[in-house]
């Protein structure tokens, strides 16, 4: 019964948000509360919610201060050179813009944190998508898949969890998987190319006179929202575009975030901010302090040095308050969902059912089974739940048929491109929130492509003999 109710709760949630019958926050709170009562454990709802909130509170704190920190870094112009480099590559061509999104997300993902990857990627690419009238779900989908592939780096989380759960060395898991993961990343880039061509056919390309310099093009595209100056260039065939490409006050504010003449720029402090960010990312990788503490300290230091006047600090915090509230609110709402799933035992029941349904004849192929199961399990469960709760059970079943724990651990990483768009991953709310994309629209678009990327990695792992 718990298994059926668990799958029914997840299905109800996904249907309601994908059909836009409920907002994600409302669905994350009300649907699990209703099913908690249906299970007969309504009296324990408060305990489940508090347990869920307690487990996600550090994540919420990290996101709050990470948004403030990277928001300030965007304000002061730290990432403007990255934007200029991407613009030189993109040349206002929708195909290049989408490929550039994948490349940027993959590079920034090396810091091992999805939230920071999405903040930087959206901040850099959003103005281009808006000005060209491109589909914003293409941006969120490509960024999520590129980050999902790169999320398997040993300091990114899943690999470390698999190593801990099965008492293995993270390097022994990750290094042999590199060829398969590269195939997956090439698959994402190939998909970005195809989606970019589709966008190019839909809206055309932005045409600028030959005599204009690259700097002028950057001023046109990056300087969106700046008062005065040259008239805005429009895309050929172009008009507004789908998936939220119409203008809004909030969009204009984000577009202004990359105005080359904005008063928040601090060019004299560029190298200080670059050093501070590099130090922060290094400290995250080396785990010198908990990540929420690092971002709290980083945000406080960035505000104090770049904006020593109190009114300026308040203005910067207020400028990013909308994103902070949306994301942290979504995380705490997700805590209700995960708290009920785990507290009522639905997760354990669903995982046990899936393991039990594996036919005996597939025992020698448990690595392949684990790779396939990692898609739905890491989408509907947290990484902690999958790697510490399900993977050891699967590994034990595999060991009985001669499948090594290393093969099982590598196969367990396959589902990460899909996992990064799971409603249980806080970082995805940073992505869709900053991009002004409905979570349901993002889900409808990305699930099929992310699942295909996962299967591509699995096939490559089998071909290369690592799974």
Coordinates of N, CA, C and O in Angstrom, one line a residue, residues 312-458:
X312 N 24.1 51.5 0.5 CA 24.4 50.7 -0.7 C 24.3 49.2 -0.4 O 23.8 48.4 -1.3
X313 N 24.7 48.8 0.8 CA 24.6 47.3 1.1 C 23.1 46.9 1.2 O 22.7 45.9 0.7
X314 N 22.3 47.8 1.8 CA 20.8 47.5 1.8 C 20.2 47.4 0.4 O 19.4 46.5 0.2
X315 N 20.7 48.3 -0.4 CA 20.2 48.3 -1.8 C 20.5 47.0 -2.5 O 19.7 46.4 -3.3
X316 N 21.8 46.5 -2.3 CA 22.2 45.3 -3.0 C 21.4 44.1 -2.5 O 21.0 43.2 -3.2
X317 N 21.2 44.0 -1.2 CA 20.4 42.9 -0.6 C 19.0 42.9 -1.1 O 18.4 41.9 -1.4
X318 N 18.4 44.1 -1.1 CA 17.0 44.3 -1.6 C 16.9 43.9 -3.1 O 15.9 43.3 -3.5
X319 N 18.0 44.2 -3.8 CA 17.9 43.8 -5.3 C 17.8 42.3 -5.5 O 17.3 41.9 -6.5
X320 N 18.4 41.5 -4.6 CA 18.4 40.1 -4.7 C 17.4 39.4 -3.8 O 17.4 38.1 -3.8
X321 N 16.6 40.2 -3.1 CA 15.7 39.6 -2.1 C 14.7 38.7 -2.8 O 14.2 37.7 -2.3
X322 N 14.2 39.1 -4.0 CA 13.2 38.3 -4.7 C 13.7 36.9 -5.0 O 13.0 35.9 -4.7
X323 N 14.9 36.8 -5.5 CA 15.4 35.4 -5.8 C 15.6 34.6 -4.5 O 15.4 33.4 -4.5
X324 N 16.1 35.3 -3.5 CA 16.4 34.6 -2.2 C 15.1 34.1 -1.6 O 15.0 32.9 -1.2
X325 N 14.0 34.9 -1.6 CA 12.8 34.4 -1.1 C 12.2 33.3 -1.9 O 11.7 32.3 -1.4
X326 N 12.2 33.4 -3.2 CA 11.6 32.4 -4.1 C 12.3 31.0 -3.9 O 11.7 30.0 -3.7
X327 N 13.6 31.1 -3.9 CA 14.4 29.8 -3.8 C 14.3 29.2 -2.4 O 14.1 28.0 -2.3
X328 N 14.5 30.0 -1.4 CA 14.5 29.5 0.0 C 13.1 29.0 0.3 O 12.9 27.9 1.0
X329 N 12.1 29.7 -0.2 CA 10.7 29.2 0.0 C 10.4 27.9 -0.6 O 9.8 27.0 0.0
X330 N 11.0 27.7 -1.8 CA 10.8 26.5 -2.5 C 11.5 25.3 -1.8 O 11.0 24.2 -1.8
X331 N 12.7 25.6 -1.3 CA 13.5 24.6 -0.6 C 12.7 24.1 0.7 O 12.6 22.9 0.9
X332 N 12.2 25.0 1.4 CA 11.4 24.6 2.6 C 10.1 23.9 2.3 O 9.7 23.0 3.0
X333 N 9.5 24.3 1.1 CA 8.3 23.6 0.7 C 8.7 22.1 0.3 O 8.0 21.2 0.6
X334 N 9.9 22.0 -0.4 CA 10.4 20.7 -0.7 C 10.7 19.8 0.5 O 10.6 18.6 0.4
X335 N 11.0 20.5 1.6 CA 11.2 19.8 2.8 C 10.0 19.0 3.3 O 10.1 17.9 3.9
X336 N 8.8 19.6 3.1 CA 7.6 18.9 3.4 C 7.5 17.6 2.6 O 7.1 16.5 3.1
X337 N 7.7 17.7 1.3 CA 7.6 16.6 0.4 C 8.6 15.5 0.8 O 8.2 14.3 0.9
X338 N 9.9 15.8 1.0 CA 10.8 14.8 1.3 C 10.6 14.3 2.7 O 10.8 13.1 3.0
X339 N 10.2 15.1 3.7 CA 9.9 14.7 5.0 C 8.8 13.6 5.1 O 8.9 12.6 5.8
X340 N 7.7 13.8 4.3 CA 6.6 12.9 4.3 C 7.1 11.6 3.6 O 6.7 10.5 4.0
X341 N 7.8 11.7 2.5 CA 8.2 10.5 1.7 C 9.1 9.6 2.6 O 8.9 8.4 2.6
X342 N 10.0 10.2 3.4 CA 10.9 9.4 4.2 C 10.2 9.0 5.5 O 10.4 7.9 6.0
X343 N 9.5 10.0 6.1 CA 8.9 9.7 7.4 C 7.9 8.6 7.4 O 7.8 7.7 8.3
X344 N 7.0 8.6 6.4 CA 6.0 7.5 6.3 C 6.5 6.2 5.8 O 5.8 5.2 5.9
X345 N 7.8 6.2 5.3 CA 8.3 4.9 4.8 C 8.1 4.7 3.4 O 8.4 3.6 2.8
X346 N 7.5 5.7 2.7 CA 7.2 5.5 1.2 C 8.4 5.2 0.4 O 8.4 4.4 -0.5
X347 N 9.5 6.0 0.7 CA 10.7 5.8 -0.1 C 11.3 4.4 0.0 O 11.6 3.8 -0.9
X348 N 11.4 3.9 1.3 CA 11.9 2.6 1.5 C 11.0 1.5 0.8 O 11.5 0.6 0.3
X349 N 9.7 1.7 0.9 CA 8.8 0.8 0.3 C 8.9 0.7 -1.2 O 9.0 -0.3 -1.8
X350 N 9.0 1.9 -1.8 CA 9.2 2.0 -3.3 C 10.5 1.4 -3.7 O 10.5 0.7 -4.7
X351 N 11.6 1.7 -3.0 CA 12.9 1.2 -3.4 C 12.9 -0.3 -3.2 O 13.4 -1.0 -4.1
X352 N 12.4 -0.8 -2.2 CA 12.3 -2.3 -2.0 C 11.5 -3.0 -3.0 O 11.9 -4.0 -3.5
X353 N 10.4 -2.4 -3.4 CA 9.6 -3.0 -4.5 C 10.3 -3.0 -5.8 O 10.3 -4.0 -6.5
X354 N 11.1 -1.9 -6.1 CA 11.8 -1.9 -7.4 C 12.9 -3.0 -7.4 O 13.1 -3.6 -8.4
X355 N 13.6 -3.1 -6.3 CA 14.7 -4.1 -6.2 C 14.1 -5.5 -6.3 O 14.6 -6.4 -7.0
X356 N 13.0 -5.7 -5.7 CA 12.3 -7.1 -5.7 C 11.8 -7.4 -7.0 O 11.7 -8.6 -7.4
X357 N 11.5 -6.4 -7.9 CA 10.9 -6.7 -9.2 C 12.0 -7.1 -10.2 O 11.6 -7.5 -11.3
X358 N 13.3 -7.0 -9.8 CA 14.3 -7.4 -10.8 C 14.3 -8.9 -10.9 O 14.5 -9.6 -9.9
X359 N 14.1 -9.4 -12.1 CA 14.1 -10.9 -12.3 C 15.4 -11.5 -11.9 O 16.5 -10.9 -12.0
X360 N 15.4 -12.7 -11.4 CA 16.6 -13.5 -11.0 C 17.6 -13.6 -12.1 O 18.8 -13.6 -11.9
X361 N 17.1 -13.8 -13.3 CA 17.9 -14.0 -14.5 C 18.8 -12.8 -14.8 O 19.8 -12.9 -15.5
X362 N 18.5 -11.6 -14.2 CA 19.3 -10.4 -14.5 C 20.4 -10.2 -13.5 O 21.1 -9.2 -13.5
X363 N 20.5 -11.2 -12.5 CA 21.5 -11.1 -11.5 C 22.9 -10.7 -12.0 O 23.6 -9.8 -11.5
X364 N 23.4 -11.5 -13.0 CA 24.7 -11.2 -13.5 C 24.9 -9.8 -14.2 O 26.0 -9.4 -14.5
X365 N 23.7 -9.2 -14.5 CA 23.7 -7.9 -15.1 C 23.2 -6.8 -14.2 O 22.6 -5.8 -14.6
X366 N 23.5 -6.9 -12.9 CA 23.0 -6.0 -11.9 C 23.6 -4.6 -12.1 O 23.0 -3.6 -11.7
X367 N 24.8 -4.5 -12.7 CA 25.3 -3.1 -13.0 C 24.5 -2.4 -14.0 O 24.1 -1.2 -13.8
X368 N 24.0 -3.1 -15.0 CA 23.2 -2.6 -16.0 C 21.8 -2.2 -15.4 O 21.3 -1.1 -15.7
X369 N 21.3 -3.1 -14.6 CA 20.0 -2.9 -13.9 C 20.1 -1.6 -13.0 O 19.3 -0.8 -13.0
X370 N 21.3 -1.5 -12.3 CA 21.5 -0.3 -11.4 C 21.5 0.9 -12.2 O 21.0 2.0 -11.8
X371 N 22.2 0.9 -13.4 CA 22.2 2.1 -14.2 C 20.9 2.5 -14.7 O 20.5 3.7 -14.7
X372 N 20.0 1.6 -15.1 CA 18.7 1.9 -15.5 C 17.8 2.4 -14.3 O 17.1 3.4 -14.5
X373 N 17.9 1.7 -13.2 CA 17.2 2.1 -12.0 C 17.6 3.5 -11.5 O 16.8 4.2 -10.8
X374 N 18.8 3.9 -11.7 CA 19.3 5.2 -11.2 C 18.5 6.3 -11.8 O 18.5 7.4 -11.2
X375 N 17.9 6.1 -13.0 CA 17.2 7.2 -13.6 C 15.9 7.6 -12.8 O 15.8 8.7 -12.3
X376 N 15.0 6.6 -12.6 CA 13.8 7.0 -11.8 C 14.1 7.2 -10.3 O 13.5 8.1 -9.7
X377 N 15.0 6.4 -9.8 CA 15.3 6.5 -8.3 C 15.9 7.8 -7.9 O 15.6 8.4 -6.9
X378 N 16.9 8.2 -8.7 CA 17.6 9.5 -8.3 C 16.7 10.7 -8.7 O 16.9 11.8 -8.2
X379 N 15.7 10.5 -9.5 CA 14.7 11.6 -9.8 C 13.7 11.7 -8.7 O 13.3 12.8 -8.4
X380 N 13.2 10.6 -8.2 CA 12.2 10.6 -7.2 C 12.7 10.6 -5.8 O 11.9 10.7 -4.8
X381 N 14.0 10.4 -5.6 CA 14.6 10.4 -4.3 C 15.8 11.4 -4.2 O 16.3 11.8 -5.3
X382 N 16.2 11.7 -3.0 CA 17.4 12.5 -2.8 C 18.6 11.6 -3.1 O 18.5 10.4 -3.0
X383 N 19.7 12.2 -3.4 CA 21.0 11.4 -3.6 C 21.3 10.7 -2.3 O 21.8 9.5 -2.4
X384 N 21.1 11.3 -1.2 CA 21.4 10.6 0.1 C 20.5 9.3 0.2 O 21.0 8.2 0.6
X385 N 19.2 9.4 -0.1 CA 18.3 8.3 0.0 C 18.7 7.1 -1.0 O 18.7 6.0 -0.6
X386 N 19.1 7.5 -2.2 CA 19.5 6.5 -3.2 C 20.9 5.9 -2.8 O 21.0 4.6 -2.8
X387 N 21.9 6.7 -2.6 CA 23.2 6.1 -2.4 C 23.4 5.4 -1.1 O 24.2 4.5 -1.0
X388 N 22.7 5.9 0.0 CA 22.9 5.3 1.3 C 21.8 4.3 1.6 O 22.0 3.4 2.5
X389 N 20.7 4.4 0.9 CA 19.6 3.4 1.2 C 19.4 2.3 0.2 O 19.2 1.2 0.6
X390 N 19.5 2.7 -1.1 CA 19.2 1.7 -2.2 C 20.5 1.0 -2.7 O 20.5 -0.2 -2.9
X391 N 21.5 1.8 -3.0 CA 22.7 1.3 -3.6 C 23.3 0.1 -2.8 O 23.7 -0.9 -3.5
X392 N 23.5 0.2 -1.5 CA 24.0 -1.0 -0.8 C 23.2 -2.3 -1.0 O 23.8 -3.4 -1.1
X393 N 21.9 -2.1 -1.1 CA 21.0 -3.3 -1.3 C 21.3 -3.9 -2.7 O 21.4 -5.1 -2.9
X394 N 21.3 -3.0 -3.7 CA 21.6 -3.4 -5.1 C 23.0 -4.0 -5.2 O 23.2 -5.0 -5.9
X395 N 24.0 -3.4 -4.5 CA 25.4 -3.9 -4.5 C 25.5 -5.3 -3.9 O 26.2 -6.2 -4.4
X396 N 24.7 -5.5 -2.9 CA 24.7 -6.9 -2.2 C 24.1 -7.9 -3.2 O 24.6 -9.0 -3.3
X397 N 23.1 -7.5 -3.9 CA 22.5 -8.5 -4.8 C 23.4 -8.7 -6.0 O 23.5 -9.8 -6.5
X398 N 24.1 -7.7 -6.4 CA 25.1 -7.9 -7.5 C 26.3 -8.7 -7.1 O 26.8 -9.6 -7.9
X399 N 26.7 -8.6 -5.8 CA 27.9 -9.4 -5.3 C 27.6 -10.8 -5.4 O 28.5 -11.7 -5.6
X400 N 26.3 -11.2 -5.1 CA 25.9 -12.6 -5.1 C 26.0 -13.2 -6.5 O 26.1 -14.4 -6.6
X401 N 26.1 -12.4 -7.5 CA 26.2 -12.9 -8.9 C 27.6 -12.5 -9.5 O 27.7 -12.5 -10.7
X402 N 28.5 -12.1 -8.7 CA 29.9 -11.8 -9.2 C 30.1 -10.4 -9.7 O 31.1 -10.1 -10.3
X403 N 29.1 -9.5 -9.5 CA 29.3 -8.1 -10.0 C 30.0 -7.3 -8.9 O 29.6 -7.3 -7.7
X404 N 31.1 -6.7 -9.3 CA 31.9 -6.0 -8.3 C 31.3 -4.7 -7.8 O 30.5 -4.0 -8.5
X405 N 31.6 -4.3 -6.5 CA 31.0 -3.0 -6.0 C 31.4 -1.8 -6.9 O 30.7 -0.8 -7.0
X406 N 32.6 -1.9 -7.5 CA 33.1 -0.7 -8.3 C 32.2 -0.6 -9.5 O 31.8 0.5 -9.9
X407 N 31.8 -1.7 -10.1 CA 30.9 -1.6 -11.3 C 29.5 -1.0 -10.9 O 28.9 -0.2 -11.6
X408 N 29.1 -1.5 -9.7 CA 27.8 -1.0 -9.2 C 27.8 0.5 -8.9 O 26.9 1.3 -9.2
X409 N 29.0 0.9 -8.3 CA 29.1 2.4 -8.0 C 29.1 3.2 -9.2 O 28.5 4.3 -9.3
X410 N 29.9 2.8 -10.2 CA 29.9 3.5 -11.5 C 28.6 3.6 -12.2 O 28.2 4.7 -12.7
X411 N 27.9 2.5 -12.2 CA 26.5 2.5 -12.8 C 25.6 3.4 -12.1 O 24.7 4.0 -12.7
X412 N 25.8 3.6 -10.8 CA 24.9 4.4 -10.0 C 24.9 5.9 -10.4 O 24.1 6.7 -10.0
X413 N 26.0 6.3 -11.0 CA 26.2 7.7 -11.4 C 25.5 8.1 -12.7 O 25.3 9.2 -13.0
X414 N 25.0 7.1 -13.4 CA 24.4 7.3 -14.7 C 23.2 8.2 -14.7 O 23.0 9.0 -15.6
X415 N 22.4 8.2 -13.6 CA 21.2 9.0 -13.6 C 21.3 10.5 -13.3 O 20.3 11.2 -13.2
X416 N 22.5 11.0 -13.1 CA 22.7 12.3 -12.6 C 22.2 13.4 -13.6 O 21.6 14.4 -13.1
X417 N 22.3 13.3 -14.9 CA 21.8 14.3 -15.8 C 20.3 14.5 -15.6 O 19.7 15.6 -15.7
X418 N 19.5 13.4 -15.3 CA 18.1 13.5 -15.0 C 17.9 14.0 -13.6 O 16.9 14.8 -13.3
X419 N 18.7 13.6 -12.6 CA 18.5 13.9 -11.2 C 18.6 15.4 -11.0 O 17.9 16.0 -10.2
X420 N 19.4 16.2 -11.8 CA 19.6 17.6 -11.6 C 18.3 18.4 -12.0 O 18.3 19.6 -11.7
X421 N 17.3 17.8 -12.5 CA 16.0 18.4 -12.8 C 14.9 17.9 -11.9 O 13.8 18.2 -12.1
X422 N 15.3 17.1 -10.9 CA 14.3 16.5 -10.0 C 13.7 17.6 -9.1 O 14.4 18.6 -8.7
X423 N 12.4 17.5 -8.8 CA 11.8 18.5 -7.9 C 12.4 18.5 -6.5 O 12.1 19.4 -5.7
X424 N 13.2 17.5 -6.2 CA 13.8 17.3 -4.8 C 15.2 18.0 -4.8 O 15.8 17.9 -3.8
X425 N 15.6 18.5 -5.9 CA 17.0 19.2 -5.9 C 16.8 20.7 -5.8 O 16.2 21.3 -6.7
X426 N 17.2 21.2 -4.7 CA 17.1 22.7 -4.5 C 17.6 23.6 -5.6 O 17.1 24.6 -6.0
X427 N 18.8 23.1 -6.2 CA 19.4 23.9 -7.2 C 18.5 24.2 -8.4 O 18.7 25.2 -9.1
X428 N 17.6 23.3 -8.8 CA 16.8 23.4 -9.9 C 15.9 24.6 -9.8 O 15.5 25.3 -10.8
X429 N 15.5 25.0 -8.5 CA 14.7 26.1 -8.3 C 15.4 27.4 -8.5 O 14.8 28.4 -8.8
X430 N 16.7 27.4 -8.3 CA 17.6 28.5 -8.6 C 17.5 28.7 -10.1 O 17.4 29.9 -10.6
X431 N 17.7 27.6 -10.8 CA 17.7 27.7 -12.3 C 16.4 28.3 -12.9 O 16.4 29.2 -13.6
X432 N 15.3 27.7 -12.5 CA 14.0 28.1 -13.1 C 13.6 29.4 -12.6 O 13.0 30.2 -13.3
X433 N 14.0 29.7 -11.3 CA 13.6 31.0 -10.7 C 14.3 32.2 -11.4 O 13.6 33.2 -11.7
X434 N 15.6 32.1 -11.6 CA 16.3 33.2 -12.2 C 16.0 33.3 -13.7 O 16.1 34.4 -14.2
X435 N 15.6 32.2 -14.3 CA 15.3 32.2 -15.7 C 13.9 32.6 -16.0 O 13.5 32.7 -17.2
X436 N 13.1 32.8 -14.9 CA 11.7 33.1 -15.1 C 10.9 32.1 -15.9 O 10.1 32.4 -16.8
X437 N 11.2 30.8 -15.6 CA 10.6 29.7 -16.3 C 9.8 28.9 -15.3 O 10.2 28.6 -14.2
X438 N 8.6 28.5 -15.8 CA 7.7 27.6 -14.9 C 8.4 26.2 -14.8 O 8.9 25.7 -15.7
X439 N 8.4 25.7 -13.5 CA 9.0 24.4 -13.3 C 8.4 23.3 -14.1 O 9.0 22.5 -14.7
X440 N 7.0 23.4 -14.3 CA 6.4 22.4 -15.2 C 6.8 22.5 -16.6 O 7.0 21.4 -17.2
X441 N 7.0 23.7 -17.2 CA 7.5 23.8 -18.5 C 8.9 23.2 -18.6 O 9.3 22.5 -19.6
X442 N 9.8 23.5 -17.7 CA 11.1 22.9 -17.6 C 11.1 21.4 -17.6 O 11.8 20.7 -18.3
X443 N 10.2 20.9 -16.7 CA 10.2 19.4 -16.6 C 9.7 18.8 -17.9 O 10.3 17.8 -18.3
X444 N 8.6 19.3 -18.5 CA 8.1 18.7 -19.7 C 9.2 18.7 -20.8 O 9.3 17.7 -21.6
X445 N 10.0 19.7 -20.9 CA 11.0 19.8 -21.9 C 12.2 18.9 -21.6 O 12.7 18.2 -22.5
X446 N 12.7 18.9 -20.4 CA 14.0 18.3 -20.1 C 14.0 16.8 -19.9 O 15.0 16.2 -20.1
X447 N 12.9 16.3 -19.4 CA 12.9 14.9 -18.9 C 13.4 13.9 -20.0 O 14.2 13.1 -19.8
X448 N 12.8 14.1 -21.2 CA 13.1 13.1 -22.3 C 14.5 13.2 -22.7 O 15.2 12.2 -23.0
X449 N 15.0 14.5 -22.8 CA 16.4 14.6 -23.3 C 17.4 14.2 -22.2 O 18.5 13.6 -22.5
X450 N 17.1 14.5 -20.9 CA 18.0 14.1 -19.9 C 18.1 12.6 -19.8 O 19.1 12.0 -19.5
X451 N 16.9 11.9 -19.9 CA 16.9 10.4 -19.8 C 17.7 9.9 -21.0 O 18.4 8.9 -20.8
X452 N 17.6 10.5 -22.2 CA 18.4 10.0 -23.3 C 19.9 10.2 -23.0 O 20.7 9.3 -23.4
X453 N 20.3 11.3 -22.4 CA 21.7 11.5 -22.1 C 22.2 10.4 -21.1 O 23.3 9.9 -21.2
X454 N 21.3 10.1 -20.1 CA 21.7 9.1 -19.1 C 21.9 7.7 -19.8 O 22.9 7.0 -19.5
X455 N 21.0 7.4 -20.7 CA 21.2 6.1 -21.4 C 22.4 6.1 -22.3 O 23.0 5.0 -22.5
X456 N 22.8 7.2 -22.9 CA 24.0 7.3 -23.7 C 25.2 7.1 -22.8 O 26.1 6.4 -23.2
X457 N 25.2 7.6 -21.6 CA 26.4 7.4 -20.7 C 26.4 5.9 -20.3 O 27.5 5.3 -20.2
X458 N 25.3 5.3 -20.0 CA 25.2 3.9 -19.7 C 25.7 3.1 -20.8 O 26.5 2.1 -20.6

